[in-house]
Amino acid sequence: MVQALSTILNFMSRWRREYWERLHWVTMDPALDYQAPAELRSISGLADLYQDRKDRGSTFDTKRKEMTAELEKVDGYDAKIWYEPGLWVVPQDPCYWITRDPALNISLPPQLATVDELKCARTQ
């Protein structure tokens, strides 16, 4: 199990940016069609920004699956290791929270309540 723990910690260190992006409410909706509206197409670098985020997320998922498969081959590996609070568990779905337009005058608590209703499994 010590070998497994070392592998997990090294993975966490190497992929910390991708963990952060997956675990935090980052205002980048992957479903947004940033090519459709002319005003979004005119923003220099926006397409690259979205593509970069998507590519990092895909690579992260692939490497995480490879790491998990590698760990399962380690003598004495027990899936209960993922219940250790010091290890970062990766949710299947990132939770995106797009803050509301301030002109709508929707305070923070109702916005959070809406997110909790939509992604209740992600609230902790």
GROMACS .gro file of N, CA and C in nm:
model
  372
    1MET      N    1   0.081  -0.120   0.000
    1MET     CA    2   0.000   0.000   0.000
    1MET      C    3   0.085   0.126   0.000
    2VAL      N    4   0.206   0.117   0.055
    2VAL     CA    5   0.294   0.234   0.057
    2VAL      C    6   0.327   0.277  -0.086
    3GLN      N    7   0.352   0.179  -0.172
    3GLN     CA    8   0.380   0.210  -0.313
    3GLN      C    9   0.260   0.279  -0.376
    4ALA      N   10   0.140   0.232  -0.344
    4ALA     CA   11   0.019   0.293  -0.399
    4ALA      C   12   0.005   0.437  -0.352
    5LEU      N   13   0.031   0.461  -0.226
    5LEU     CA   14   0.020   0.595  -0.171
    5LEU      C   15   0.119   0.690  -0.238
    6SER      N   16   0.240   0.644  -0.259
    6SER     CA   17   0.341   0.725  -0.326
    6SER      C   18   0.296   0.759  -0.468
    7THR      N   19   0.241   0.662  -0.539
    7THR     CA   20   0.192   0.684  -0.675
    7THR      C   21   0.081   0.789  -0.676
    8ILE      N   22  -0.012   0.777  -0.582
    8ILE     CA   23  -0.124   0.871  -0.575
    8ILE      C   24  -0.075   1.012  -0.544
    9LEU      N   25   0.014   1.025  -0.448
    9LEU     CA   26   0.064   1.158  -0.411
    9LEU      C   27   0.142   1.223  -0.525
   10ASN      N   28   0.221   1.145  -0.596
   10ASN     CA   29   0.293   1.198  -0.712
   10ASN      C   30   0.195   1.243  -0.820
   11PHE      N   31   0.090   1.165  -0.840
   11PHE     CA   32  -0.012   1.200  -0.939
   11PHE      C   33  -0.081   1.331  -0.898
   12MET      N   34  -0.117   1.341  -0.771
   12MET     CA   35  -0.182   1.463  -0.722
   12MET      C   36  -0.094   1.585  -0.744
   13SER      N   37   0.035   1.570  -0.721
   13SER     CA   38   0.128   1.681  -0.739
   13SER      C   39   0.139   1.720  -0.886
   14ARG      N   40   0.154   1.621  -0.972
   14ARG     CA   41   0.170   1.647  -1.115
   14ARG      C   42   0.045   1.711  -1.177
   15TRP      N   43  -0.073   1.668  -1.134
   15TRP     CA   44  -0.198   1.710  -1.196
   15TRP      C   45  -0.278   1.807  -1.109
   16ARG      N   46  -0.210   1.882  -1.023
   16ARG     CA   47  -0.282   1.969  -0.929
   16ARG      C   48  -0.366   2.075  -0.999
   17ARG      N   49  -0.323   2.129  -1.110
   17ARG     CA   50  -0.403   2.230  -1.181
   17ARG      C   51  -0.533   2.169  -1.230
   18GLU      N   52  -0.524   2.049  -1.286
   18GLU     CA   53  -0.642   1.983  -1.338
   18GLU      C   54  -0.738   1.943  -1.226
   19TYR      N   55  -0.683   1.902  -1.111
   19TYR     CA   56  -0.768   1.877  -0.994
   19TYR      C   57  -0.842   2.004  -0.956
   20TRP      N   58  -0.770   2.114  -0.950
   20TRP     CA   59  -0.832   2.241  -0.910
   20TRP      C   60  -0.945   2.277  -1.006
   21GLU      N   61  -0.917   2.264  -1.135
   21GLU     CA   62  -1.020   2.299  -1.234
   21GLU      C   63  -1.142   2.209  -1.222
   22ARG      N   64  -1.122   2.083  -1.188
   22ARG     CA   65  -1.233   1.989  -1.177
   22ARG      C   66  -1.313   2.010  -1.049
   23LEU      N   67  -1.246   2.048  -0.942
   23LEU     CA   68  -1.311   2.054  -0.811
   23LEU      C   69  -1.368   2.190  -0.775
   24HIS      N   70  -1.336   2.292  -0.851
   24HIS     CA   71  -1.384   2.425  -0.816
   24HIS      C   72  -1.485   2.475  -0.918
   25TRP      N   73  -1.567   2.561  -0.873
   25TRP     CA   74  -1.666   2.621  -0.962
   25TRP      C   75  -1.597   2.729  -1.043
   26VAL      N   76  -1.556   2.693  -1.159
   26VAL     CA   77  -1.485   2.785  -1.246
   26VAL      C   78  -1.582   2.833  -1.353
   27THR      N   79  -1.583   2.960  -1.376
   27THR     CA   80  -1.683   3.017  -1.467
   27THR      C   81  -1.645   2.996  -1.613
   28MET      N   82  -1.637   2.870  -1.653
   28MET     CA   83  -1.615   2.834  -1.793
   28MET      C   84  -1.706   2.716  -1.823
   29ASP      N   85  -1.816   2.740  -1.889
   29ASP     CA   86  -1.912   2.636  -1.921
   29ASP      C   87  -1.863   2.560  -2.044
   30PRO      N   88  -1.835   2.430  -2.033
   30PRO     CA   89  -1.785   2.355  -2.148
   30PRO      C   90  -1.888   2.339  -2.258
   31ALA      N   91  -2.015   2.360  -2.226
   31ALA     CA   92  -2.120   2.345  -2.327
   31ALA      C   93  -2.139   2.473  -2.409
   32LEU      N   94  -2.074   2.580  -2.369
   32LEU     CA   95  -2.089   2.708  -2.439
   32LEU      C   96  -2.034   2.697  -2.581
   33ASP      N   97  -2.115   2.738  -2.676
   33ASP     CA   98  -2.069   2.742  -2.816
   33ASP      C   99  -2.007   2.880  -2.838
   34TYR      N  100  -1.879   2.888  -2.811
   34TYR     CA  101  -1.810   3.017  -2.816
   34TYR      C  102  -1.784   3.063  -2.959
   35GLN      N  103  -1.817   2.980  -3.058
   35GLN     CA  104  -1.799   3.020  -3.198
   35GLN      C  105  -1.926   3.083  -3.256
   36ALA      N  106  -2.041   3.060  -3.191
   36ALA     CA  107  -2.169   3.105  -3.247
   36ALA      C  108  -2.187   3.257  -3.245
   37PRO      N  109  -2.189   3.321  -3.130
   37PRO     CA  110  -2.213   3.466  -3.130
   37PRO      C  111  -2.091   3.544  -3.181
   38ALA      N  112  -2.118   3.644  -3.262
   38ALA     CA  113  -2.010   3.725  -3.318
   38ALA      C  114  -1.928   3.793  -3.209
   39GLU      N  115  -1.996   3.836  -3.101
   39GLU     CA  116  -1.922   3.905  -2.995
   39GLU      C  117  -1.822   3.813  -2.925
   40LEU      N  118  -1.852   3.682  -2.918
   40LEU     CA  119  -1.756   3.589  -2.859
   40LEU      C  120  -1.644   3.555  -2.957
   41ARG      N  121  -1.678   3.543  -3.085
   41ARG     CA  122  -1.574   3.516  -3.186
   41ARG      C  123  -1.472   3.628  -3.193
   42SER      N  124  -1.515   3.749  -3.157
   42SER     CA  125  -1.425   3.864  -3.167
   42SER      C  126  -1.326   3.870  -3.050
   43ILE      N  127  -1.346   3.789  -2.947
   43ILE     CA  128  -1.255   3.792  -2.832
   43ILE      C  129  -1.131   3.709  -2.865
   44SER      N  130  -1.020   3.776  -2.877
   44SER     CA  131  -0.895   3.711  -2.915
   44SER      C  132  -0.856   3.605  -2.812
   45GLY      N  133  -0.830   3.485  -2.859
   45GLY     CA  134  -0.780   3.379  -2.773
   45GLY      C  135  -0.885   3.299  -2.698
   46LEU      N  136  -1.013   3.335  -2.710
   46LEU     CA  137  -1.118   3.264  -2.635
   46LEU      C  138  -1.128   3.118  -2.679
   47ALA      N  139  -1.124   3.094  -2.809
   47ALA     CA  140  -1.132   2.955  -2.858
   47ALA      C  141  -1.015   2.873  -2.806
   48ASP      N  142  -0.896   2.932  -2.808
   48ASP     CA  143  -0.778   2.861  -2.757
   48ASP      C  144  -0.791   2.832  -2.608
   49LEU      N  145  -0.846   2.927  -2.534
   49LEU     CA  146  -0.864   2.910  -2.390
   49LEU      C  147  -0.956   2.791  -2.361
   50TYR      N  148  -1.070   2.786  -2.430
   50TYR     CA  149  -1.164   2.676  -2.410
   50TYR      C  150  -1.105   2.543  -2.456
   51GLN      N  151  -1.037   2.543  -2.570
   51GLN     CA  152  -0.978   2.418  -2.620
   51GLN      C  153  -0.869   2.368  -2.527
   52ASP      N  154  -0.788   2.460  -2.475
   52ASP     CA  155  -0.682   2.423  -2.381
   52ASP      C  156  -0.741   2.357  -2.256
   53ARG      N  157  -0.847   2.417  -2.202
   53ARG     CA  158  -0.912   2.361  -2.082
   53ARG      C  159  -0.968   2.222  -2.113
   54LYS      N  160  -1.032   2.208  -2.228
   54LYS     CA  161  -1.090   2.079  -2.267
   54LYS      C  162  -0.982   1.973  -2.284
   55ASP      N  163  -0.873   2.008  -2.350
   55ASP     CA  164  -0.763   1.914  -2.372
   55ASP      C  165  -0.700   1.870  -2.240
   56ARG      N  166  -0.678   1.965  -2.149
   56ARG     CA  167  -0.621   1.930  -2.019
   56ARG      C  168  -0.713   1.836  -1.942
   57GLY      N  169  -0.842   1.863  -1.946
   57GLY     CA  170  -0.938   1.778  -1.876
   57GLY      C  171  -0.941   1.637  -1.932
   58SER      N  172  -0.935   1.626  -2.065
   58SER     CA  173  -0.937   1.493  -2.129
   58SER      C  174  -0.811   1.415  -2.096
   59THR      N  175  -0.697   1.481  -2.104
   59THR     CA  176  -0.570   1.414  -2.071
   59THR      C  177  -0.569   1.372  -1.925
   60PHE      N  178  -0.618   1.459  -1.838
   60PHE     CA  179  -0.625   1.428  -1.696
   60PHE      C  180  -0.709   1.302  -1.671
   61ASP      N  181  -0.826   1.294  -1.734
   61ASP     CA  182  -0.912   1.177  -1.717
   61ASP      C  183  -0.842   1.050  -1.764
   62THR      N  184  -0.775   1.057  -1.878
   62THR     CA  185  -0.703   0.941  -1.931
   62THR      C  186  -0.593   0.897  -1.835
   63LYS      N  187  -0.513   0.991  -1.790
   63LYS     CA  188  -0.402   0.959  -1.699
   63LYS      C  189  -0.452   0.907  -1.564
   64ARG      N  190  -0.564   0.961  -1.517
   64ARG     CA  191  -0.621   0.916  -1.390
   64ARG      C  192  -0.667   0.770  -1.401
   65LYS      N  193  -0.729   0.736  -1.513
   65LYS     CA  194  -0.772   0.597  -1.535
   65LYS      C  195  -0.651   0.504  -1.544
   66GLU      N  196  -0.546   0.549  -1.610
   66GLU     CA  197  -0.423   0.469  -1.620
   66GLU      C  198  -0.362   0.448  -1.481
   67MET      N  199  -0.359   0.555  -1.400
   67MET     CA  200  -0.304   0.545  -1.266
   67MET      C  201  -0.385   0.448  -1.180
   68THR      N  202  -0.516   0.455  -1.190
   68THR     CA  203  -0.603   0.366  -1.113
   68THR      C  204  -0.581   0.221  -1.154
   69ALA      N  205  -0.570   0.195  -1.284
   69ALA     CA  206  -0.544   0.059  -1.332
   69ALA      C  207  -0.409   0.009  -1.282
   70GLU      N  208  -0.309   0.097  -1.280
   70GLU     CA  209  -0.176   0.062  -1.229
   70GLU      C  210  -0.183   0.028  -1.080
   71LEU      N  211  -0.258   0.106  -1.004
   71LEU     CA  212  -0.270   0.083  -0.860
   71LEU      C  213  -0.337  -0.050  -0.829
   72GLU      N  214  -0.434  -0.088  -0.909
   72GLU     CA  215  -0.507  -0.212  -0.885
   72GLU      C  216  -0.417  -0.335  -0.897
   73LYS      N  217  -0.303  -0.320  -0.962
   73LYS     CA  218  -0.207  -0.430  -0.979
   73LYS      C  219  -0.110  -0.441  -0.861
   74VAL      N  220  -0.106  -0.339  -0.776
   74VAL     CA  221  -0.013  -0.338  -0.663
   74VAL      C  222  -0.059  -0.438  -0.557
   75ASP      N  223   0.035  -0.519  -0.508
   75ASP     CA  224   0.004  -0.614  -0.401
   75ASP      C  225  -0.052  -0.541  -0.279
   76GLY      N  226  -0.164  -0.588  -0.230
   76GLY     CA  227  -0.222  -0.530  -0.110
   76GLY      C  228  -0.306  -0.406  -0.136
   77TYR      N  229  -0.326  -0.369  -0.263
   77TYR     CA  230  -0.407  -0.251  -0.293
   77TYR      C  231  -0.549  -0.273  -0.242
   78ASP      N  232  -0.604  -0.170  -0.181
   78ASP     CA  233  -0.741  -0.174  -0.131
   78ASP      C  234  -0.809  -0.044  -0.173
   79ALA      N  235  -0.923  -0.054  -0.239
   79ALA     CA  236  -0.994   0.065  -0.286
   79ALA      C  237  -1.036   0.157  -0.172
   80LYS      N  238  -1.030   0.108  -0.050
   80LYS     CA  239  -1.066   0.192   0.066
   80LYS      C  240  -0.968   0.308   0.084
   81ILE      N  241  -0.854   0.301   0.017
   81ILE     CA  242  -0.757   0.410   0.026
   81ILE      C  243  -0.821   0.543  -0.015
   82TRP      N  244  -0.920   0.538  -0.104
   82TRP     CA  245  -0.983   0.660  -0.153
   82TRP      C  246  -1.073   0.726  -0.049
   83TYR      N  247  -1.094   0.658   0.064
   83TYR     CA  248  -1.169   0.720   0.173
   83TYR      C  249  -1.078   0.799   0.266
   84GLU      N  250  -0.950   0.794   0.239
   84GLU     CA  251  -0.853   0.871   0.318
   84GLU      C  252  -0.874   1.019   0.287
   85PRO      N  253  -0.902   1.102   0.388
   85PRO     CA  254  -0.933   1.242   0.361
   85PRO      C  255  -0.819   1.323   0.299
   86GLY      N  256  -0.697   1.276   0.309
   86GLY     CA  257  -0.585   1.351   0.253
   86GLY      C  258  -0.570   1.334   0.102
   87LEU      N  259  -0.644   1.240   0.044
   87LEU     CA  260  -0.634   1.215  -0.100
   87LEU      C  261  -0.747   1.285  -0.173
   88TRP      N  262  -0.718   1.332  -0.291
   88TRP     CA  263  -0.816   1.406  -0.369
   88TRP      C  264  -0.893   1.311  -0.458
   89VAL      N  265  -1.020   1.297  -0.430
   89VAL     CA  266  -1.107   1.214  -0.513
   89VAL      C  267  -1.159   1.302  -0.626
   90VAL      N  268  -1.165   1.247  -0.745
   90VAL     CA  269  -1.207   1.323  -0.862
   90VAL      C  270  -1.353   1.291  -0.894
   91PRO      N  271  -1.441   1.390  -0.890
   91PRO     CA  272  -1.579   1.364  -0.928
   91PRO      C  273  -1.589   1.337  -1.078
   92GLN      N  274  -1.689   1.259  -1.117
   92GLN     CA  275  -1.706   1.229  -1.259
   92GLN      C  276  -1.739   1.354  -1.339
   93ASP      N  277  -1.822   1.439  -1.282
   93ASP     CA  278  -1.866   1.559  -1.353
   93ASP      C  279  -1.816   1.684  -1.283
   94PRO      N  280  -1.749   1.771  -1.357
   94PRO     CA  281  -1.715   1.900  -1.298
   94PRO      C  282  -1.845   1.976  -1.271
   95CYS      N  283  -1.843   2.059  -1.172
   95CYS     CA  284  -1.961   2.141  -1.141
   95CYS      C  285  -1.930   2.284  -1.180
   96TYR      N  286  -1.998   2.332  -1.280
   96TYR     CA  287  -1.975   2.468  -1.326
   96TYR      C  288  -2.082   2.559  -1.269
   97TRP      N  289  -2.038   2.668  -1.214
   97TRP     CA  290  -2.131   2.766  -1.159
   97TRP      C  291  -2.101   2.898  -1.228
   98ILE      N  292  -2.194   2.941  -1.307
   98ILE     CA  293  -2.179   3.068  -1.377
   98ILE      C  294  -2.251   3.173  -1.293
   99THR      N  295  -2.176   3.267  -1.241
   99THR     CA  296  -2.239   3.371  -1.158
   99THR      C  297  -2.335   3.452  -1.242
  100ARG      N  298  -2.440   3.496  -1.178
  100ARG     CA  299  -2.546   3.570  -1.248
  100ARG      C  300  -2.505   3.714  -1.273
  101ASP      N  301  -2.565   3.769  -1.376
  101ASP     CA  302  -2.542   3.909  -1.411
  101ASP      C  303  -2.582   3.996  -1.292
  102PRO      N  304  -2.492   4.083  -1.246
  102PRO     CA  305  -2.525   4.169  -1.131
  102PRO      C  306  -2.650   4.254  -1.154
  103ALA      N  307  -2.680   4.285  -1.280
  103ALA     CA  308  -2.799   4.366  -1.309
  103ALA      C  309  -2.928   4.293  -1.272
  104LEU      N  310  -2.922   4.160  -1.258
  104LEU     CA  311  -3.041   4.083  -1.221
  104LEU      C  312  -3.073   4.094  -1.072
  105ASN      N  313  -2.979   4.146  -0.995
  105ASN     CA  314  -2.997   4.162  -0.850
  105ASN      C  315  -3.034   4.032  -0.780
  106ILE      N  316  -2.968   3.924  -0.814
  106ILE     CA  317  -2.987   3.796  -0.746
  106ILE      C  318  -2.872   3.781  -0.648
  107SER      N  319  -2.904   3.777  -0.521
  107SER     CA  320  -2.798   3.770  -0.420
  107SER      C  321  -2.731   3.632  -0.423
  108LEU      N  322  -2.620   3.622  -0.354
  108LEU     CA  323  -2.541   3.499  -0.354
  108LEU      C  324  -2.617   3.378  -0.298
  109PRO      N  325  -2.687   3.390  -0.184
  109PRO     CA  326  -2.756   3.270  -0.131
  109PRO      C  327  -2.853   3.204  -0.229
  110PRO      N  328  -2.939   3.279  -0.300
  110PRO     CA  329  -3.026   3.211  -0.397
  110PRO      C  330  -2.947   3.146  -0.512
  111GLN      N  331  -2.836   3.208  -0.552
  111GLN     CA  332  -2.755   3.146  -0.657
  111GLN      C  333  -2.698   3.013  -0.609
  112LEU      N  334  -2.648   3.011  -0.485
  112LEU     CA  335  -2.594   2.887  -0.429
  112LEU      C  336  -2.703   2.781  -0.412
  113ALA      N  337  -2.823   2.824  -0.373
  113ALA     CA  338  -2.934   2.729  -0.358
  113ALA      C  339  -2.967   2.664  -0.491
  114THR      N  340  -2.964   2.742  -0.598
  114THR     CA  341  -2.990   2.687  -0.731
  114THR      C  342  -2.884   2.585  -0.769
  115VAL      N  343  -2.758   2.616  -0.744
  115VAL     CA  344  -2.650   2.522  -0.775
  115VAL      C  345  -2.667   2.395  -0.692
  116ASP      N  346  -2.702   2.409  -0.565
  116ASP     CA  347  -2.722   2.292  -0.479
  116ASP      C  348  -2.833   2.203  -0.531
  117GLU      N  349  -2.938   2.263  -0.584
  117GLU     CA  350  -3.049   2.184  -0.639
  117GLU      C  351  -3.005   2.111  -0.766
  118LEU      N  352  -2.927   2.177  -0.849
  118LEU     CA  353  -2.886   2.117  -0.976
  118LEU      C  354  -2.778   2.012  -0.958
  119LYS      N  355  -2.685   2.034  -0.867
  119LYS     CA  356  -2.571   1.944  -0.847
  119LYS      C  357  -2.558   1.910  -0.700
  120CYS      N  358  -2.664   1.855  -0.642
  120CYS     CA  359  -2.662   1.833  -0.497
  120CYS      C  360  -2.550   1.739  -0.453
  121ALA      N  361  -2.508   1.649  -0.540
  121ALA     CA  362  -2.400   1.557  -0.503
  121ALA      C  363  -2.268   1.629  -0.487
  122ARG      N  364  -2.254   1.747  -0.541
  122ARG     CA  365  -2.128   1.820  -0.535
  122ARG      C  366  -2.119   1.914  -0.416
  123THR      N  367  -2.229   1.936  -0.345
  123THR     CA  368  -2.223   2.027  -0.231
  123THR      C  369  -2.169   1.953  -0.111
  124GLN      N  370  -2.080   2.017  -0.039
  124GLN     CA  371  -2.017   1.951   0.075
  124GLN      C  372  -2.026   2.037   0.198
   0.00000   0.00000   0.00000
